[in-house]
Each structure stands twice: as structure tokens, then as C-alpha cells.
mmCIF file of C-alpha atoms and ligand atoms in Angstrom:
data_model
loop_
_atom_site.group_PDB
_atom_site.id
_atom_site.type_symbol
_atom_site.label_atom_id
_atom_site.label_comp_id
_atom_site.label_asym_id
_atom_site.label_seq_id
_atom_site.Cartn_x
_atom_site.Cartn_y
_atom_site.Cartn_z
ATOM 1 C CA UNK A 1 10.070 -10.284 -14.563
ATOM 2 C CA UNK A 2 6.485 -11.297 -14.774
ATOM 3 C CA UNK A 3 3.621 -8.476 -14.140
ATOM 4 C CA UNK A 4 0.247 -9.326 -12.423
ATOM 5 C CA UNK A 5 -2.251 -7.092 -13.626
ATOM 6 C CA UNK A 6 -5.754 -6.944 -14.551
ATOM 7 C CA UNK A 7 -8.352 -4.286 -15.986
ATOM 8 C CA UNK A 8 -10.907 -4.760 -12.861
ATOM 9 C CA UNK A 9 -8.533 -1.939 -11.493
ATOM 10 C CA UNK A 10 -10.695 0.951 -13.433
ATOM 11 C CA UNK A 11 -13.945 0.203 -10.884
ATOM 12 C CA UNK A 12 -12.304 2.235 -8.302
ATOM 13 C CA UNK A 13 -12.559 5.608 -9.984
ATOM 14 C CA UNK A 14 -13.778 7.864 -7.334
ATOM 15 C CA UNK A 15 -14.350 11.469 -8.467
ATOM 16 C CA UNK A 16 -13.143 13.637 -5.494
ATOM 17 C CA UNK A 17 -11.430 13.572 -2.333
ATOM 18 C CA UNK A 18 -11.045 16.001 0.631
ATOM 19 C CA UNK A 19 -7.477 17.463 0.545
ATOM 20 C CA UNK A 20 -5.506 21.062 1.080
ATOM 21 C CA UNK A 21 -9.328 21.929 2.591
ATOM 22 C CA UNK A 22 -11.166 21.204 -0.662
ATOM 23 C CA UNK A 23 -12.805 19.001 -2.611
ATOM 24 C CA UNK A 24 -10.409 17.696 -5.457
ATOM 25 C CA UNK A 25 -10.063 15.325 -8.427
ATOM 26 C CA UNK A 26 -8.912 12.027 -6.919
ATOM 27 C CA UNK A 27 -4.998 11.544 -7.143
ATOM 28 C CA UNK A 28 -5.557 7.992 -6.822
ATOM 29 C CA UNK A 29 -6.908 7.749 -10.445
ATOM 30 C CA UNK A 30 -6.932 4.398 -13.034
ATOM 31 C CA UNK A 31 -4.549 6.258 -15.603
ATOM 32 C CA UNK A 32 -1.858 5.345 -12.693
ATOM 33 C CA UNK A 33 -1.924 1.683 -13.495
ATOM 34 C CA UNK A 34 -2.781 2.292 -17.012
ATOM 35 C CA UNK A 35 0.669 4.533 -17.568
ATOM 36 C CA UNK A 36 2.423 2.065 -15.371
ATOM 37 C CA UNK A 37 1.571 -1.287 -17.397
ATOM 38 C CA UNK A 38 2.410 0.768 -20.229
ATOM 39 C CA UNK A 39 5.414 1.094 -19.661
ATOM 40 C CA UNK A 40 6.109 -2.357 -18.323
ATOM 41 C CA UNK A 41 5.066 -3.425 -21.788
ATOM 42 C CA UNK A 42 6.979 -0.904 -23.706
ATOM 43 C CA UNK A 43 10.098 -1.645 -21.664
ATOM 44 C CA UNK A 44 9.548 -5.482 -22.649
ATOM 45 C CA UNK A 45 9.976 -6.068 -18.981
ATOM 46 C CA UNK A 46 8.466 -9.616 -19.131
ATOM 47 C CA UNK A 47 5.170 -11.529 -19.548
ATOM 48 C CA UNK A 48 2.107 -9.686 -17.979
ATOM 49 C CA UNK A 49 -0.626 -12.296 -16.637
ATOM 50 C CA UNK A 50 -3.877 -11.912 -15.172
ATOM 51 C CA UNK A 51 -4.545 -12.748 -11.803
ATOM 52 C CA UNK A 52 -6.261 -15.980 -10.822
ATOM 53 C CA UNK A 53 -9.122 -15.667 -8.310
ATOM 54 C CA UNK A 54 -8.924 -16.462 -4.343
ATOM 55 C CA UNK A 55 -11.764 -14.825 -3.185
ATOM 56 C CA UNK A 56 -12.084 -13.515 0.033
ATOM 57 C CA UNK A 57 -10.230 -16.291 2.375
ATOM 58 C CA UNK A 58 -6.822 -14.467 2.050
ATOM 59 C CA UNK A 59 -8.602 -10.941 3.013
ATOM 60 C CA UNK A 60 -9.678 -12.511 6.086
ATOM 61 C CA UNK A 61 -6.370 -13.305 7.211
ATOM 62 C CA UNK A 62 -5.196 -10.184 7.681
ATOM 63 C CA UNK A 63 -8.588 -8.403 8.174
ATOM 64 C CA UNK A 64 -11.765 -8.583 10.337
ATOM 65 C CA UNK A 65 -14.487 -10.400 9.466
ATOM 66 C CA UNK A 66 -17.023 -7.352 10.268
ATOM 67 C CA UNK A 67 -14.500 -4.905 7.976
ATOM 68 C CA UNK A 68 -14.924 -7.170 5.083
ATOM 69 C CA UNK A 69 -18.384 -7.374 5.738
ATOM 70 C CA UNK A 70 -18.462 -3.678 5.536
ATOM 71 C CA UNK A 71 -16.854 -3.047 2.598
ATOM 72 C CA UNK A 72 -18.739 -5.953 0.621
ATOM 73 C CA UNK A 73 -22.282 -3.796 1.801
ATOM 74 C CA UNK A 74 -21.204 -0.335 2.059
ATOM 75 C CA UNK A 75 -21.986 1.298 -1.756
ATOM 76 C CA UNK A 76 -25.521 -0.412 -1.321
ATOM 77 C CA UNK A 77 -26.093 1.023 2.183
ATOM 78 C CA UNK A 78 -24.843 4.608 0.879
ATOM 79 C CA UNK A 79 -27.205 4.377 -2.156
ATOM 80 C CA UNK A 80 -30.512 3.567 -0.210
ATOM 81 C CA UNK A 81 -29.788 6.010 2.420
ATOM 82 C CA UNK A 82 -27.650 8.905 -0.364
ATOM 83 C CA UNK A 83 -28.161 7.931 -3.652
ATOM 84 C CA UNK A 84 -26.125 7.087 -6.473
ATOM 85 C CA UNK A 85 -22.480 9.254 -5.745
ATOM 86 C CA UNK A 86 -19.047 8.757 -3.742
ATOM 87 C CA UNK A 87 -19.486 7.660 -0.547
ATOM 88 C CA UNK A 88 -16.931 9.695 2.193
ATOM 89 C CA UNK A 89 -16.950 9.929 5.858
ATOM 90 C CA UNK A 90 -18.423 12.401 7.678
ATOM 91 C CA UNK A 91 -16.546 12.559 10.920
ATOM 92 C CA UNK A 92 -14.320 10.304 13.163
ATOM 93 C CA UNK A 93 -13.606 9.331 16.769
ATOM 94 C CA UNK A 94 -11.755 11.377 19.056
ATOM 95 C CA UNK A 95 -10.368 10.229 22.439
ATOM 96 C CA UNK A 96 -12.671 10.352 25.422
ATOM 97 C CA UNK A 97 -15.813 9.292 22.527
ATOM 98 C CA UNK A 98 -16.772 5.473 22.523
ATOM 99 C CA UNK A 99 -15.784 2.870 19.506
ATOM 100 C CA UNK A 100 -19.533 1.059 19.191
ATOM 101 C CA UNK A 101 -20.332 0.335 15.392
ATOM 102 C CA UNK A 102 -22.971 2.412 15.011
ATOM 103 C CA UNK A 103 -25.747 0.833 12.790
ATOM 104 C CA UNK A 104 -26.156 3.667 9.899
ATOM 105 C CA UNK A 105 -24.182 4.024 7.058
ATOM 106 C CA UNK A 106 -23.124 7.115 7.676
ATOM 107 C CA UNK A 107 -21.789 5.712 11.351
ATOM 108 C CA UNK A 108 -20.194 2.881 9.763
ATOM 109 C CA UNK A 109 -18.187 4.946 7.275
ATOM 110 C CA UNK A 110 -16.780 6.881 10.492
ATOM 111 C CA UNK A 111 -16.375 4.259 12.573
ATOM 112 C CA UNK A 112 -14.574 1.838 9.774
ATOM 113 C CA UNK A 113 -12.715 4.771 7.724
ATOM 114 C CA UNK A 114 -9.433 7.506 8.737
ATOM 115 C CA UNK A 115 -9.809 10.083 6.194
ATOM 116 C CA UNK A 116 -11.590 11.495 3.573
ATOM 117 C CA UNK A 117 -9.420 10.583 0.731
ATOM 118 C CA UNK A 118 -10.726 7.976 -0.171
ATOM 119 C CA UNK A 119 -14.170 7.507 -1.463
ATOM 120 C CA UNK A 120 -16.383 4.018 -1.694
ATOM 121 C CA UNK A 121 -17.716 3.946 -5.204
ATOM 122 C CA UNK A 122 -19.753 1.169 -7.285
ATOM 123 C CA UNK A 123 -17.058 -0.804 -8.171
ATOM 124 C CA UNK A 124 -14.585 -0.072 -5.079
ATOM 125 C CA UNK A 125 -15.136 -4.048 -3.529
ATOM 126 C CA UNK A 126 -14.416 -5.633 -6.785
ATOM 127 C CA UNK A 127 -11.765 -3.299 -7.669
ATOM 128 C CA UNK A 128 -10.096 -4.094 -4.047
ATOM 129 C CA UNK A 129 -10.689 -7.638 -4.274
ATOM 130 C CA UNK A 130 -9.031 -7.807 -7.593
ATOM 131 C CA UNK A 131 -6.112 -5.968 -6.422
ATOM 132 C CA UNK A 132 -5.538 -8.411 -3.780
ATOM 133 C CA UNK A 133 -6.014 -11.361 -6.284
ATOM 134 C CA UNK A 134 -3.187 -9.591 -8.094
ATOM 135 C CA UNK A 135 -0.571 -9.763 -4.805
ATOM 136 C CA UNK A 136 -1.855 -13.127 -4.145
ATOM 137 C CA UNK A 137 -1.005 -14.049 -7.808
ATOM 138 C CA UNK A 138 2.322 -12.778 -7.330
ATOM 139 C CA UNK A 139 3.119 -14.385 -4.452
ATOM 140 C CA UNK A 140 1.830 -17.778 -5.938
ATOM 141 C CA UNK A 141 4.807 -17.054 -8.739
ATOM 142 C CA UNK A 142 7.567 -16.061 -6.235
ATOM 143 C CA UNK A 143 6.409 -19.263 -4.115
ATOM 144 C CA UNK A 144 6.662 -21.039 -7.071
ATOM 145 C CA UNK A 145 10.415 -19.886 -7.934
ATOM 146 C CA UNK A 146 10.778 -16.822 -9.705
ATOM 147 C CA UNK A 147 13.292 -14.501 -8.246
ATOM 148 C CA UNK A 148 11.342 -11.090 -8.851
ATOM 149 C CA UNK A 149 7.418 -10.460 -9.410
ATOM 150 C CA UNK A 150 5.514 -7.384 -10.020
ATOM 151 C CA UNK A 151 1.987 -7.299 -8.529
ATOM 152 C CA UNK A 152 0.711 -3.730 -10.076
ATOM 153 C CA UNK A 153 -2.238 -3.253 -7.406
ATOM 154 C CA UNK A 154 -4.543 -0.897 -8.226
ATOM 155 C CA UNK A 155 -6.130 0.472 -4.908
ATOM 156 C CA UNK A 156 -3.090 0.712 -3.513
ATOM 157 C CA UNK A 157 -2.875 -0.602 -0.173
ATOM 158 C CA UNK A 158 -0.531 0.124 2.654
ATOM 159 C CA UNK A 159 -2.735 2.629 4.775
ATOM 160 C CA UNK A 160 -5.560 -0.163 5.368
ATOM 161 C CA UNK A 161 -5.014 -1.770 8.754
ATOM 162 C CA UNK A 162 -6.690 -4.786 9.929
ATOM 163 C CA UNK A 163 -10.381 -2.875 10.445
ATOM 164 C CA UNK A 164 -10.032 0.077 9.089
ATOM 165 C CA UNK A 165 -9.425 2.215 5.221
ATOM 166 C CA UNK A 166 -7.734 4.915 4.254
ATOM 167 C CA UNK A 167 -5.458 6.921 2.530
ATOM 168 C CA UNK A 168 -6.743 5.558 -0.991
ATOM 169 C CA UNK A 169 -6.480 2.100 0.511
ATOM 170 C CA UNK A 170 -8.788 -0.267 1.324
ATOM 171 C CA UNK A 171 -7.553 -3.938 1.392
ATOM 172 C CA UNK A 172 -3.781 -4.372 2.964
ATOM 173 C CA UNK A 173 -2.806 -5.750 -0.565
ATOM 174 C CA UNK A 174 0.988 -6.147 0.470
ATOM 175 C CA UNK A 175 0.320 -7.883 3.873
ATOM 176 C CA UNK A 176 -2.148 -10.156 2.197
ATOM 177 C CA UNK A 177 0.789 -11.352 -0.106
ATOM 178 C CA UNK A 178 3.064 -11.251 3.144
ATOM 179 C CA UNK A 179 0.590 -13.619 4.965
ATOM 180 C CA UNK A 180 0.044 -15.777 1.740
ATOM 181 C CA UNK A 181 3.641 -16.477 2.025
ATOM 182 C CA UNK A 182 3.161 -17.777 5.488
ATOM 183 C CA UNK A 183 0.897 -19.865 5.274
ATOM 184 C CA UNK A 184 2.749 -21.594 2.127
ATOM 185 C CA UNK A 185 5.445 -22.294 4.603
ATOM 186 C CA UNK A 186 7.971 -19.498 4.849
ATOM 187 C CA UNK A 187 9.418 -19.369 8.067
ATOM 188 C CA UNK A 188 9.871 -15.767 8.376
ATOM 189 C CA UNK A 189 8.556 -12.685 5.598
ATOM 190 C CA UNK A 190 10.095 -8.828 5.313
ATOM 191 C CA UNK A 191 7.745 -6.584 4.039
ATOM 192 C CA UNK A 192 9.541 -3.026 3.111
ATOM 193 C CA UNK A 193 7.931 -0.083 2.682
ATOM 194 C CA UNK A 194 9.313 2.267 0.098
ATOM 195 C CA UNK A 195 6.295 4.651 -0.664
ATOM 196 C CA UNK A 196 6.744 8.484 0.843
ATOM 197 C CA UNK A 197 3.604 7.653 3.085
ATOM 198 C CA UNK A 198 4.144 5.545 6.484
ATOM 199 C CA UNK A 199 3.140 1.989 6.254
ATOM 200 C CA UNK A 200 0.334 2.469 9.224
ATOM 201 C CA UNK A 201 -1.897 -0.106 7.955
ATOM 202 C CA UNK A 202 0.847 -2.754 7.903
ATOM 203 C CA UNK A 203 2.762 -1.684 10.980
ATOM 204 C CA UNK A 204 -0.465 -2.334 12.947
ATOM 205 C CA UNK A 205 -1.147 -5.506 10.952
ATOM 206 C CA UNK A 206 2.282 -7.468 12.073
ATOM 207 C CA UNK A 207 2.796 -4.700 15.374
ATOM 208 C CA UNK A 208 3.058 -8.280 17.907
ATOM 209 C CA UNK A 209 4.730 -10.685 15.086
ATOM 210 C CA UNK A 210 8.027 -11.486 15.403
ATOM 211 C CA UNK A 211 7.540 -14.067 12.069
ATOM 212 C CA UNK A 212 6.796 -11.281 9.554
ATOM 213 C CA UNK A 213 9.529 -7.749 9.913
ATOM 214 C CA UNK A 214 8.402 -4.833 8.776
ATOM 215 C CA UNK A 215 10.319 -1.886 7.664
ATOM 216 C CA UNK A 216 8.819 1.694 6.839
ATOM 217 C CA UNK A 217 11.328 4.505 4.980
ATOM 218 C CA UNK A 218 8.610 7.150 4.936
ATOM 219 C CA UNK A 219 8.257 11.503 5.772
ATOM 220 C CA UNK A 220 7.838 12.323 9.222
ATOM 221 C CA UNK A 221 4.682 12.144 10.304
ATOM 222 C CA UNK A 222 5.275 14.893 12.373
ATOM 223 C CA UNK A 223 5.215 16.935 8.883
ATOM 224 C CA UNK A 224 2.919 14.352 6.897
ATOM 225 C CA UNK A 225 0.284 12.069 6.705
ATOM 226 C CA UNK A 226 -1.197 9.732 8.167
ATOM 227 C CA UNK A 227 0.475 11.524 11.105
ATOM 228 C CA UNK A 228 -0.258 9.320 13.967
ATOM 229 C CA UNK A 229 2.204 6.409 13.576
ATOM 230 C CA UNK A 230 5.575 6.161 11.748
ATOM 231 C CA UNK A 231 7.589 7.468 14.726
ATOM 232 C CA UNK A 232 11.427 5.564 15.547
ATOM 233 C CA UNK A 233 10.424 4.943 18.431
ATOM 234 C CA UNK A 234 7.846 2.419 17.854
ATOM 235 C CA UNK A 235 9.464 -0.638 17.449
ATOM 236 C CA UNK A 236 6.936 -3.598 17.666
ATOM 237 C CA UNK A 237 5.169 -5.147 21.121
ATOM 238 C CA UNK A 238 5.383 -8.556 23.148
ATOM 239 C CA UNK A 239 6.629 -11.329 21.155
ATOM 240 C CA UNK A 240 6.744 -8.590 17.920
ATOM 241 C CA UNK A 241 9.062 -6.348 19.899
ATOM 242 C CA UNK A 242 12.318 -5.287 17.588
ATOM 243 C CA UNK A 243 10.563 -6.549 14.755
ATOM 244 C CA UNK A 244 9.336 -3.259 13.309
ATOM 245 C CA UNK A 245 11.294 -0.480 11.899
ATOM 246 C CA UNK A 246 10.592 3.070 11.503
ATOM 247 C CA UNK A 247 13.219 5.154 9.537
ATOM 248 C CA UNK A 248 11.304 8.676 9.282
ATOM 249 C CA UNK A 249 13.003 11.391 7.063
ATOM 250 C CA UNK A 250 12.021 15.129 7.007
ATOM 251 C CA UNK A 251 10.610 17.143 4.385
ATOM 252 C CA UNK A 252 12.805 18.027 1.107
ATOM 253 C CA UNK A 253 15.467 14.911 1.453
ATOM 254 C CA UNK A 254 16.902 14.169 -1.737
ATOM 255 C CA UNK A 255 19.144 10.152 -2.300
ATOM 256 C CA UNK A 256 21.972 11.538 -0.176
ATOM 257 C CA UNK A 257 19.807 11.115 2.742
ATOM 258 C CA UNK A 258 17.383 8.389 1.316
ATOM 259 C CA UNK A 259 20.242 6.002 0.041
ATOM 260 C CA UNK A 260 21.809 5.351 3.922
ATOM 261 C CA UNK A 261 18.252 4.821 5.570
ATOM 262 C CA UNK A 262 17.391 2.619 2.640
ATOM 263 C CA UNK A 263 20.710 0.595 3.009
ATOM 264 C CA UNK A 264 19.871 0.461 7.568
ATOM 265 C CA UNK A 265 16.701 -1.167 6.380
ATOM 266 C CA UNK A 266 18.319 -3.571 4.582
ATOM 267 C CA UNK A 267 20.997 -4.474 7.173
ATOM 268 C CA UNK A 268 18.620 -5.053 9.686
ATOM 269 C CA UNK A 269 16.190 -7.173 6.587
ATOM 270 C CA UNK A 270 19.257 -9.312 5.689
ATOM 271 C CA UNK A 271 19.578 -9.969 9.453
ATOM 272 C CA UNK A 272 16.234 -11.133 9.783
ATOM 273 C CA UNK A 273 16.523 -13.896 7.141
ATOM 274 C CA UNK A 274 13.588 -14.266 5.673
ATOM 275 C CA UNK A 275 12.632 -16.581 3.202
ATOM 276 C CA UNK A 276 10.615 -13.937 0.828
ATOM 277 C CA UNK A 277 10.626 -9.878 0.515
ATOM 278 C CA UNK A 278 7.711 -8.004 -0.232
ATOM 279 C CA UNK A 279 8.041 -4.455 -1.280
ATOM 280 C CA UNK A 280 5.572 -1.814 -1.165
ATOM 281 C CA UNK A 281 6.675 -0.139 -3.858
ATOM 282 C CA UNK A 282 5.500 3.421 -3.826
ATOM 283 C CA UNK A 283 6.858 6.017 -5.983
ATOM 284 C CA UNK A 284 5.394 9.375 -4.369
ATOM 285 C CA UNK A 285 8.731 9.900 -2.993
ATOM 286 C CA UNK A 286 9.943 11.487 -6.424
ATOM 287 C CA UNK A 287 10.751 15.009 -6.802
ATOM 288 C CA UNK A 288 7.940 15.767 -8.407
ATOM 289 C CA UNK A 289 5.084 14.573 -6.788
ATOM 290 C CA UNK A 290 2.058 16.475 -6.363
ATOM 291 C CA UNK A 291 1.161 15.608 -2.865
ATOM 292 C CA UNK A 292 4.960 15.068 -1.328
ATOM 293 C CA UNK A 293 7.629 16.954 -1.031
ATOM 294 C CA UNK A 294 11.018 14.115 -1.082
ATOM 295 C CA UNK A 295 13.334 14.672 -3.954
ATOM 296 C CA UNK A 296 14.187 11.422 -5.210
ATOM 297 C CA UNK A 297 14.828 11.742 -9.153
ATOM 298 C CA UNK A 298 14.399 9.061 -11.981
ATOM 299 C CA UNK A 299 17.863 7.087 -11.554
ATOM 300 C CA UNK A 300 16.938 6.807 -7.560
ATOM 301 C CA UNK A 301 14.744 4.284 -8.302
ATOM 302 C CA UNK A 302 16.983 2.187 -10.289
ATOM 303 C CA UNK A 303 19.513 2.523 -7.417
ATOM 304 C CA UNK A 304 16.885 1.500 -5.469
ATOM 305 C CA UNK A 305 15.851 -1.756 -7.146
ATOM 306 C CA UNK A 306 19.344 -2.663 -6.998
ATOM 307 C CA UNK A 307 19.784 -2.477 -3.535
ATOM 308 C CA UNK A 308 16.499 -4.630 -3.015
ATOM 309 C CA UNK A 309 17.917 -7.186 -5.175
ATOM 310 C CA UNK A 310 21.531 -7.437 -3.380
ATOM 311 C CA UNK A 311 19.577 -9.381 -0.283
ATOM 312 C CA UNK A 312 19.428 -12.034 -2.437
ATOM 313 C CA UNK A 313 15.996 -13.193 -1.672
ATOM 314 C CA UNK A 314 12.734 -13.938 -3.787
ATOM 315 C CA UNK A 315 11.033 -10.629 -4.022
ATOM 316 C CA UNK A 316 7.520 -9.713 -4.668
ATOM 317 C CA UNK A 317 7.183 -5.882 -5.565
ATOM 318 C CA UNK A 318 3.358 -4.625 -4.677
ATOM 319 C CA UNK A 319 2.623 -1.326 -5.866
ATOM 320 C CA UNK A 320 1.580 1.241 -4.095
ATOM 321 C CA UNK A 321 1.683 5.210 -4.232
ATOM 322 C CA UNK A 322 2.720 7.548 -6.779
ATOM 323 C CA UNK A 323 0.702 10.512 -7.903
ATOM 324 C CA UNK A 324 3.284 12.159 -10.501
ATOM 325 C CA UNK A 325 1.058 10.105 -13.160
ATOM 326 C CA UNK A 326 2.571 10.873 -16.656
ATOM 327 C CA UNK A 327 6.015 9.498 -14.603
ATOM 328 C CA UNK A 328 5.110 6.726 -12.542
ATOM 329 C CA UNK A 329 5.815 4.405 -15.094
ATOM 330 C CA UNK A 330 9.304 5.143 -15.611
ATOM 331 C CA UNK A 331 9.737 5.480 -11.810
ATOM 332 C CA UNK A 332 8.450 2.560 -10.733
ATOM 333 C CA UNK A 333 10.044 0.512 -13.694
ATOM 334 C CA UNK A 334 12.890 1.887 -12.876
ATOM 335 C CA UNK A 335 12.729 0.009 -9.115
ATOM 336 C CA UNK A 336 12.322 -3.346 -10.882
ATOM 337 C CA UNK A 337 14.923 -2.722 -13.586
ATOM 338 C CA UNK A 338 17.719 -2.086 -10.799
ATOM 339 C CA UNK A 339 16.224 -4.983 -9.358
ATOM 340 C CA UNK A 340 16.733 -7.454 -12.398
ATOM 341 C CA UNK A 341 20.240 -5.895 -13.499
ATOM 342 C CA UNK A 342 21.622 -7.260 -9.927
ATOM 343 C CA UNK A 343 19.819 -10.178 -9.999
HETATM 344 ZN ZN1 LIG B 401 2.096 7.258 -0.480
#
């Protein structure tokens, strides 16, 4: 299996975000791709190639034009108006308050942002740019015939919805590559979401699609972050309607419970048909993982990649979560491994 990678990954190093009510090292740190491409080479999993460049017209197919906009000028704003440090929001809107882009930085970080997890530094738009150059890349391959790809993003990107950033994300990297696939002429595109965190940002993204199902295996947001989507009950709208799937799981779950949700998603993905499978492959739901409390061990995720690969389809893995660093390599190899044993 090829690997899409690329060094640009190391200009998003942001030096703390808001979490447990402090201030705190970023999770979301480059020694995650760095441990996971070594392993990828150690384990001789295949060629690893850079990514080729698109530029911003496959951003802008999934996002708004004013969001990229945003993102592209934010670190400059923040340094005329802050200085030279991480950039994080200062508040955000509750109901009842008014959604007007306010015309200061410190607004637009607010208005455009859902946490404070995730800090705009220097390099943040060329790191996110990159990383979506890198799912783009991978979906060029698995266009182009080969039966697994791994795109190792690096921001992840999952939590980004179509004008907004959070939850270390800032470009939808995975529904970029889902669109991609679209507009090369696939029919109809599953995008599965694996990582402990709720898909929000592509849930919203495809929410009234019925040409792109997505699937979320996730913890509760009633317990967990990003709290305010992932419920069953939501299920898609209008013509999108039955084309989103929820499968929440509480706190503490270990494969017993993870394995049967995992193979529901994929009875109602083989159903579906599609033509291509992307994967948002997160690995935060392992047991130990700083910031999530599932219990999925090392062989889980080789189970895992070999349920993916018994749909059958062309499969484009897109990484995203994962905070046990010194094990996310082996976890998250692991998922493609399965994959290419029951391929
Ligand atoms: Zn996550």
C-alpha cells in the first residue's frame, strides 16, 4: 500500500491548547506523523510518495469561500493586532446572540472557530493545505486503481465543517478526498469515521447528500467532545435523509462492543454501494489514549482493517486522531495491515 506524506506537516506546531481547564502542550503535535511514517517505513508497508499540489480549488468544494479566506489571512491579522504567538479564540456564540462576521481578528477567530484546541500558528495554512494535497493525492491513486491508499494527514481533519475549525482541525481533509472522488465520476462515496471523536465536521458537510454516506462510530457526545452532534437520532435531511449514520458508544467500551457497531456500519456501507471508501482513520480510540477513555487494544485495529477491506471496494484511509504518540504507529498500521491481509 502506497503512503502520501510530506514534511510540510511540521508548520502546524502550535504550543498550547485549552483543555481539563488549563493551558497544555498541544496533543496534536508533528512527532504523531513523524512516529507514524516511521513505522510505515519500518513495516515495509509500501512506497511512500509526496503529494502533488492542487491548490486551493478542491478546499473550496467542500468549504466557504470567506472560511478559506480566513484561514489564508488569519496569522497576519493576529500578528498586527497580538504579535508574534498562537492565535486562540476568545469566546463563541451562544443562542439568542447574532452570527455577523465581525471585522477584528479577534471576532473572526470566534465567529469562524469551536474551541480552543486548536491554535492558528505561522505555518498552520500551508501545513493544512498540504494535508489536503496529501488526501487529494490519495484519492488520485485509488481513482487511478489501487485497491488501498494511505493519506497520513497531518492536521487532522474531521472536526472542520464547511465554515468553521476545530478540534485540531482545520481543512475537512477526508471530505475533500470524498468530494475529489465525485467529481472524478463516482456515482456514490462512503466516508467512515473510525476516530473516538464524532465526525461533526463531515456530518454537516454531506448532512442533505444522499450521493456521499457517512458513517460515524464515535463516544457519546453526551460524555465527550465535540458534544453537540453525534446523536442516533440524526440521520441526514431532505434528499440526504437515511444517508447518515450515527453509532455512539459510551465511555470504557472495549472490541466486544466496538466490533458489532463497526460490522452495522458496514452492512448499511455495503448497502449503499459505493464506488470508493474513505476512512477517517483515527486511532484515539485505543486503550491508552490520553484524552479518551475506549479500550480498543493493538490487535483491534488489525481486526479492524480487515473488516474495512471485506466490502471489497477501493479504499482511501485519511488519518486522523490519535494522541497515544509513541503507539500510533503500530495502531494505525495495524488498520491498514488487516486491511491488505484481506485484500
Ligand atoms: Zn479524535
Amino acid at each position: 500500500m502506497k503512503t502520501i506524506f510530506t514534511e510540510d506537516h511540521r508548520l502546524q506546531d502550535g504550543k498550547a491548547e485549552l483543555i481539563d481547564g488549563k493551558l497544555m502542550p498541544c496533543f496534536e503535535m508533528p512527532r504523531r506523523a513523524e512516529i507514524v511514517i516511521a513505522r510505515v517505513r519500518d513495516q515495509k508497508l509500501g512506497e511512500v510518495v509526496a503529494p502533488e499540489r492542487f491548490g486551493t480549488d478542491p478546499v473550496l468544494r467542500v468549504h466557504k469561500p470567506e472560511f478559506v479566506r480566513f484561514l489564508e489571512t488569519a496569522w497576519d491579522e493576529w500578528v498586527q493586532q497580538h504579535g508574534s504567538y498562537d492565535a486562540l479564540p476568545l469566546n463563541w456564540i451562544a443562542p439568542g446572540m447574532r452570527r455577523i462576521l465581525p471585522e477584528t481578528i479577534d471576532g473572526k477567530l470566534s465567529y469562524y472557530s469551536f474551541d480552543a484546541g486548536t491554535p492558528i500558528t505561522a505555518g498552520t495554512w500551508r501545513a493544512a493545505i498540504a494535508a489536503t494535497e496529501v488526501a487529494m493525492t490519495g484519492m488520485k491513486l485509488v481513482k487511478g486503481g489501487e485497491r488501498g491508499t494511505f493519506a497520513l494527514c497531518r492536521p487532522p481533519g474531521h472536526h472542520a465543517g464547511s465554515d468553521y475549525y476545530g478540534g485540531y482541525c482545520f481543512f475537512n481533509n477526508a471530505a475533500i478526498a470524498a468530494q475529489g472522488f465525485r467529481d472524478g465520476g463516482a456515482a456514490r462515496v462512503a466516508v467512515l469515521d473510525v476516530d473516538y471523536h464524532h465526525g461533526n465536521g463531515t456530518q454537516e458537510i454531506f448532512y442533505k447528500r444522499d450521493d456521499v454516506l457517512t458513517i460515524s462510530i464515535h463516544a457519546d457526545p453526551k460524555q465527550e467532545f465535540p458534544f453537540f452532534l453525534g446523536h442516533a437520532d440524526e440521520r441526514g435531511e431532505g434528499r440526504g435523509e437515511g444517508f447518515h449514520l450515527n453509532l455512539p458508544l459510551p465511555w470504557g467500551i472495549s472490541w466486544a462492543e466496538y466490533g458489532p457497531a463497526l460490522d452495522t456500519a458496514m452492512r448499511r456501507l455495503t448497502e449503499f454501494a459505493p464506488d470508493a471508501i474513505v476512512v477517517s482513520l483515527g486511532v484515539d480510540t485505543f486503550e491508552k489514549d490520553p484524552i479518551s477513555k475506549f479500550k480498543l487494544k493493538h490487535e483491534d485495529y488489525i481486526r479492524t482493517g480487515e473488516v474495512i477491506a471485506a466490502a471489497g471496494k477501493p479504499t482511501l484511509f485519511v488519518m486522523e486522531g490519535g494522541y497515544a504518540v509513541e503507539e500510533l504507529g503500530v495502531n494505525a498500521v495495524n488498520v491498514l495491515q488487516g486491511f491488505e491481509a484481506k485484500s
